[in-house]
Amino acid sequence: MSADPRAVDLLLPAAREVRVDAPPPPPRAGRSGGPARAGLFLAGALVLAASVAAGTRIGSADVGWTDLGRALGARLGLGTEPLPPLLDSLVWDLRLPRVLMAALVGASLAVCGTVLQAVTRNALADPYLLGVSSGASAGAVAVAVLPLSGLGAQTLGITGGALVGALLSFGLLLVLLRRTGLDSVRIVLTGVVVGQLFTALTSLVLMASADADTTRALTHWLLGSMAPARWDAVAVCAVVTPLGLAAAWLCANALDGLAFGADTAASLGIGVRRTRMLLLVMTAVLTSVAVATVGAIGFVGLIVPHGVRLLAGPLHRVLLPHAALAGAVFLVWTDALARAAFAPREIPVGVITALLGVPLFLLVLRRRGEL
């Protein structure tokens, strides 16, 4: 039986789009797929728990496993002998909130990168694609050089300024895309323009208003550092990060469709515009909270999703939770390296992630035939 020429004409453009632009269709999981993925997730959770414990020990002042066990036991009321006050403060006030913050921020950035790569159909997308990081940095710097930052609530002021700057940059992005829509290429180009605008504003404010000491401190913060992490900031991230992951996971089927293009997603009954807007807002919120807390940390959202896809596959219902675990483990160990490599001097985490991310970025370009 010969095919209807009109049906072939209708299907041929879609077939070309899926074959050329879209990633290959996700493989169907067999009967052992569920247990295998559950085992992989459990292994990732155990690695994360071990990484948090090991990361709490690492630093300019080493904390032994016995001391760590005593600190945990005393705080949990297990009857163990408490540590000396100085060592207990080192574990609970400095190390543990810092390591937990690294895990939460790493999970947030990895999830944001996974979502953006599907929404924009761009394998090189990461959470800083929207210019939100640059907006957050500009807001934080603007608050830091004003007289308000000299009050006792300096940390709260910088965090609030970063959040306002992130929302302003995202609002500008939406205004610029209002007429053209959320097209993949336009999102990328407009995000780059918005990011460059707020980066220029940050430099202008620093050059015009900040003194040498303030400039040095803000430059260190802009490079990304877990040193300012405290329990109140950890609590905020512990609320926002799971909510963002849950929102992305509920949109997993839509992300699978969007990875094949807006037309394919619409043919599957997905509200493309509404879903894209929801996911972009979620990404902006997660990124702004991360930047407001620990500064700008790049490449986590770029390199982690690509590595996880090799193990967990392209289905976003499976990919998202595994990416969150991998991002958390990655940033915990990156922060540990930043503390220990040149102790007692500390390297900004963003420098370490850039040194690791640039060669992997070039590897992605080479695999895509663009280098």
XYZ file of C-alpha atoms in Angstrom:
371
model
C 0.000 0.000 0.000
C 1.449 3.412 -0.981
C 1.522 6.307 1.482
C -0.666 9.374 0.960
C 1.591 12.132 -0.460
C -0.220 14.793 1.585
C 0.441 12.898 4.819
C 4.106 12.550 3.891
C 4.324 16.292 3.225
C 2.822 17.034 6.630
C 5.049 14.643 8.565
C 8.336 15.315 6.778
C 9.167 18.691 8.468
C 8.518 17.258 11.939
C 10.625 14.216 11.150
C 13.451 16.440 9.985
C 13.196 18.530 13.168
C 13.369 15.531 15.472
C 16.171 13.933 13.507
C 18.417 17.013 13.223
C 17.732 19.353 16.133
C 16.372 17.182 18.920
C 18.184 14.695 21.084
C 17.491 11.017 20.386
C 14.237 9.696 21.852
C 14.639 8.361 25.376
C 14.994 4.607 25.635
C 12.228 2.626 27.200
C 13.082 1.211 30.551
C 12.901 -2.518 30.857
C 11.752 -4.444 33.878
C 15.068 -3.934 35.604
C 15.114 -0.196 34.872
C 13.181 0.777 37.996
C 15.277 -1.193 40.526
C 18.509 -0.153 38.788
C 17.590 3.510 38.960
C 16.430 3.182 42.553
C 19.761 1.574 43.395
C 21.622 4.357 41.619
C 19.651 6.983 43.541
C 20.270 5.223 46.862
C 23.990 5.019 46.080
C 24.002 8.734 45.264
C 22.263 9.559 48.559
C 24.820 7.511 50.494
C 27.695 9.217 48.646
C 26.172 12.607 49.492
C 25.862 11.721 53.190
C 29.472 10.499 53.261
C 30.597 13.627 51.407
C 28.872 15.915 53.928
C 30.562 14.075 56.801
C 33.977 14.143 55.117
C 33.574 17.772 54.064
C 32.843 18.763 57.666
C 36.223 17.333 58.706
C 38.314 19.025 56.001
C 39.834 22.441 56.599
C 42.786 24.348 57.967
C 41.994 22.800 61.382
C 41.395 19.081 60.975
C 38.456 17.491 62.802
C 38.789 13.766 63.493
C 36.057 11.227 62.948
C 35.822 10.676 66.700
C 35.400 14.392 67.350
C 32.761 14.617 64.632
C 30.863 11.698 66.171
C 31.024 13.302 69.609
C 29.750 16.610 68.232
C 26.799 14.950 66.487
C 26.010 12.729 69.462
C 26.037 15.594 71.963
C 23.746 17.751 69.824
C 21.358 14.885 69.147
C 21.160 13.932 72.822
C 22.785 10.536 72.449
C 24.698 10.861 75.694
C 28.163 11.232 74.201
C 30.731 13.458 75.854
C 30.509 17.013 74.474
C 33.434 18.607 72.684
C 35.374 21.611 74.006
C 33.431 24.812 73.204
C 35.909 26.027 70.573
C 35.882 22.738 68.634
C 32.108 22.429 68.974
C 31.690 25.933 67.547
C 34.037 25.071 64.685
C 31.871 22.082 63.719
C 28.383 23.537 64.282
C 28.788 27.231 63.567
C 31.306 27.140 60.699
C 31.855 23.773 59.026
C 28.443 22.061 59.016
C 26.358 25.018 57.762
C 28.993 25.632 55.106
C 28.918 22.038 53.846
C 25.116 21.873 53.887
C 24.953 25.162 52.000
C 27.316 23.776 49.367
C 25.065 20.728 48.959
C 21.892 22.821 48.616
C 23.410 25.340 46.194
C 24.966 22.576 44.095
C 21.616 20.794 43.864
C 19.843 24.042 42.897
C 22.302 24.955 40.155
C 22.327 21.434 38.703
C 18.522 21.322 38.550
C 18.413 24.789 36.972
C 20.927 23.743 34.326
C 18.961 20.579 33.533
C 15.738 22.546 33.130
C 17.275 25.301 31.004
C 18.944 22.854 28.638
C 15.531 21.328 27.929
C 13.551 24.587 27.762
C 16.032 26.342 25.465
C 17.074 23.181 23.585
C 20.632 24.373 24.082
C 23.162 21.906 25.459
C 25.376 24.788 26.615
C 22.701 26.493 28.758
C 23.294 26.971 32.465
C 21.591 28.942 35.278
C 23.429 32.134 34.329
C 21.947 32.124 30.840
C 19.119 34.452 31.920
C 21.396 37.134 33.353
C 19.951 36.493 36.820
C 23.402 36.022 38.352
C 24.598 39.359 37.001
C 21.458 41.076 38.278
C 21.897 39.562 41.737
C 25.530 40.649 41.820
C 24.615 44.207 40.800
C 21.938 44.423 43.497
C 24.274 43.133 46.198
C 27.059 45.514 45.218
C 24.667 48.491 45.111
C 23.473 47.758 48.660
C 26.996 47.136 49.951
C 28.279 50.573 48.972
C 25.306 52.488 50.413
C 25.264 53.803 54.015
C 22.533 51.259 54.816
C 25.142 48.477 54.622
C 26.912 49.923 57.651
C 24.044 48.938 59.947
C 23.920 45.725 61.909
C 21.815 44.034 59.235
C 24.536 44.152 56.585
C 24.177 40.514 55.562
C 20.404 40.824 55.299
C 20.801 43.992 53.236
C 23.187 42.375 50.753
C 20.954 39.324 50.436
C 17.880 41.479 49.885
C 19.709 43.585 47.317
C 20.805 40.468 45.447
C 17.248 39.164 45.333
C 15.902 42.505 44.085
C 18.609 42.697 41.415
C 17.866 39.153 40.265
C 14.160 39.881 39.956
C 14.857 43.135 38.087
C 17.098 41.363 35.578
C 14.516 38.637 35.061
C 11.761 41.222 34.665
C 13.824 43.038 32.036
C 14.326 39.741 30.217
C 10.562 39.150 30.104
C 9.917 42.714 28.871
C 12.411 42.287 26.041
C 10.835 38.953 25.088
C 7.257 40.223 25.312
C 6.799 40.802 21.579
C 8.934 37.984 20.208
C 7.910 35.256 22.656
C 10.063 32.727 24.498
C 11.891 31.421 21.454
C 14.948 29.330 22.305
C 17.467 31.424 20.364
C 15.992 34.728 21.547
C 16.120 33.593 25.198
C 19.833 32.846 24.835
C 20.713 36.090 23.066
C 18.552 38.286 25.296
C 19.900 36.629 28.432
C 23.467 37.360 27.337
C 22.583 41.009 26.677
C 20.872 41.410 30.062
C 23.800 39.745 31.822
C 26.309 42.061 30.175
C 24.221 45.102 31.094
C 24.142 44.225 34.803
C 27.809 43.242 34.790
C 28.626 46.707 33.461
C 26.433 48.274 36.155
C 28.277 46.276 38.827
C 31.651 47.502 37.573
C 30.360 51.075 37.379
C 29.102 51.045 40.982
C 32.348 49.540 42.263
C 34.527 52.039 40.418
C 32.412 55.053 41.408
C 31.475 54.381 45.030
C 33.442 51.598 46.733
C 36.690 51.996 48.642
C 39.620 49.591 48.326
C 38.611 47.326 51.234
C 34.977 47.085 50.118
C 36.020 46.400 46.537
C 38.326 43.583 47.664
C 35.640 41.981 49.851
C 32.943 42.215 47.186
C 35.245 40.872 44.491
C 35.910 37.815 46.664
C 32.167 37.380 47.218
C 31.375 37.774 43.506
C 33.744 34.887 42.741
C 31.645 32.597 44.954
C 32.382 31.536 48.505
C 30.694 29.332 51.102
C 32.418 31.158 53.969
C 29.415 33.453 54.746
C 27.060 30.446 55.168
C 25.134 30.468 58.442
C 22.190 28.483 59.723
C 19.575 31.127 58.827
C 20.742 31.126 55.203
C 20.852 27.319 55.193
C 17.242 27.279 56.404
C 16.126 29.514 53.528
C 17.883 27.339 50.943
C 16.542 24.174 52.612
C 13.016 25.441 51.926
C 13.513 26.905 48.439
C 15.623 24.113 46.909
C 13.199 21.195 47.534
C 10.275 23.330 46.335
C 12.122 24.140 43.120
C 13.062 20.506 42.575
C 9.471 19.418 43.186
C 8.152 21.990 40.689
C 10.633 20.845 38.052
C 9.891 17.165 38.718
C 6.149 17.738 38.317
C 6.933 19.221 34.883
C 9.189 16.293 33.903
C 6.923 15.053 31.099
C 6.652 18.586 29.736
C 10.446 18.897 29.807
C 10.716 15.684 27.791
C 8.416 17.212 25.192
C 10.127 20.614 25.186
C 13.453 18.907 24.517
C 12.052 18.041 21.070
C 10.853 21.575 20.320
C 7.803 23.741 20.924
C 5.796 22.286 18.023
C 6.345 18.716 19.171
C 5.491 19.641 22.769
C 2.289 21.403 21.664
C 1.245 18.369 19.612
C 1.523 16.328 22.813
C -0.952 18.616 24.577
C 1.623 20.630 26.559
C 0.874 24.296 27.229
C 4.229 25.478 25.903
C 4.078 29.156 26.831
C 2.695 28.604 30.333
C 5.101 25.760 31.087
C 8.119 27.678 29.823
C 7.172 30.707 31.918
C 6.727 28.582 35.054
C 10.067 26.858 34.577
C 11.926 30.097 33.823
C 10.492 31.761 36.939
C 11.456 28.730 39.024
C 14.974 28.838 37.592
C 15.278 32.551 38.300
C 14.189 32.144 41.928
C 16.550 29.237 42.623
C 19.486 31.002 40.993
C 18.833 34.308 42.762
C 18.675 32.645 46.181
C 21.926 30.794 45.501
C 23.740 33.910 44.279
C 22.365 36.047 47.111
C 23.731 33.566 49.630
C 27.143 32.501 48.311
C 27.865 34.674 45.262
C 28.274 33.680 41.639
C 29.342 30.069 41.033
C 29.446 29.044 37.398
C 29.638 25.847 35.351
C 27.843 23.601 37.897
C 24.610 23.784 35.921
C 26.490 23.123 32.684
C 28.712 20.151 33.428
C 26.668 18.178 35.988
C 23.572 17.499 33.789
C 25.745 16.200 30.928
C 27.573 13.804 33.221
C 24.377 12.542 34.851
C 22.705 11.875 31.490
C 25.388 9.296 30.742
C 24.318 7.299 33.829
C 20.625 8.042 34.356
C 19.456 8.607 30.779
C 17.532 11.544 29.284
C 14.123 11.056 30.977
C 13.676 14.096 33.202
C 11.635 12.254 35.818
C 14.797 10.252 36.504
C 17.373 12.848 35.466
C 16.280 15.682 37.778
C 16.693 13.963 41.186
C 19.969 12.363 40.109
C 21.255 15.731 38.864
C 20.363 17.291 42.226
C 22.365 14.618 44.074
C 25.319 14.893 41.704
C 25.354 18.699 41.910
C 25.304 18.547 45.698
C 28.200 16.064 45.847
C 30.181 18.016 43.261
C 29.967 21.345 45.089
C 30.636 19.807 48.522
C 33.941 18.386 47.293
C 34.750 21.527 45.289
C 34.317 23.612 48.430
C 36.477 21.149 50.391
C 39.187 21.516 47.731
C 38.901 25.310 47.910
C 39.495 25.167 51.664
C 42.290 22.608 51.710
C 44.331 23.269 48.568
C 46.200 26.326 49.890
C 45.256 26.232 53.587
C 45.055 28.403 55.582
C 44.363 30.640 52.568
C 41.028 29.908 50.898
C 40.298 29.939 47.161
C 36.842 31.147 45.998
C 34.692 28.193 44.962
C 33.823 29.887 41.671
C 37.491 29.788 40.674
C 37.654 26.018 41.246
C 34.428 25.339 39.328
C 35.685 27.478 36.435
C 39.023 25.626 36.323
C 37.138 22.316 36.216
C 34.336 23.556 34.003
C 36.258 25.160 31.147
C 37.884 21.915 29.884
C 34.578 20.087 30.243
C 32.848 22.928 28.392
C 35.336 22.513 25.541
C 34.701 18.761 25.612
C 30.958 19.358 25.171
C 31.681 21.647 22.218
C 33.930 19.007 20.677
C 31.312 16.272 21.098
C 28.770 18.501 19.363
C 31.166 19.097 16.464
C 31.416 22.839 17.167
C 35.138 22.835 18.005
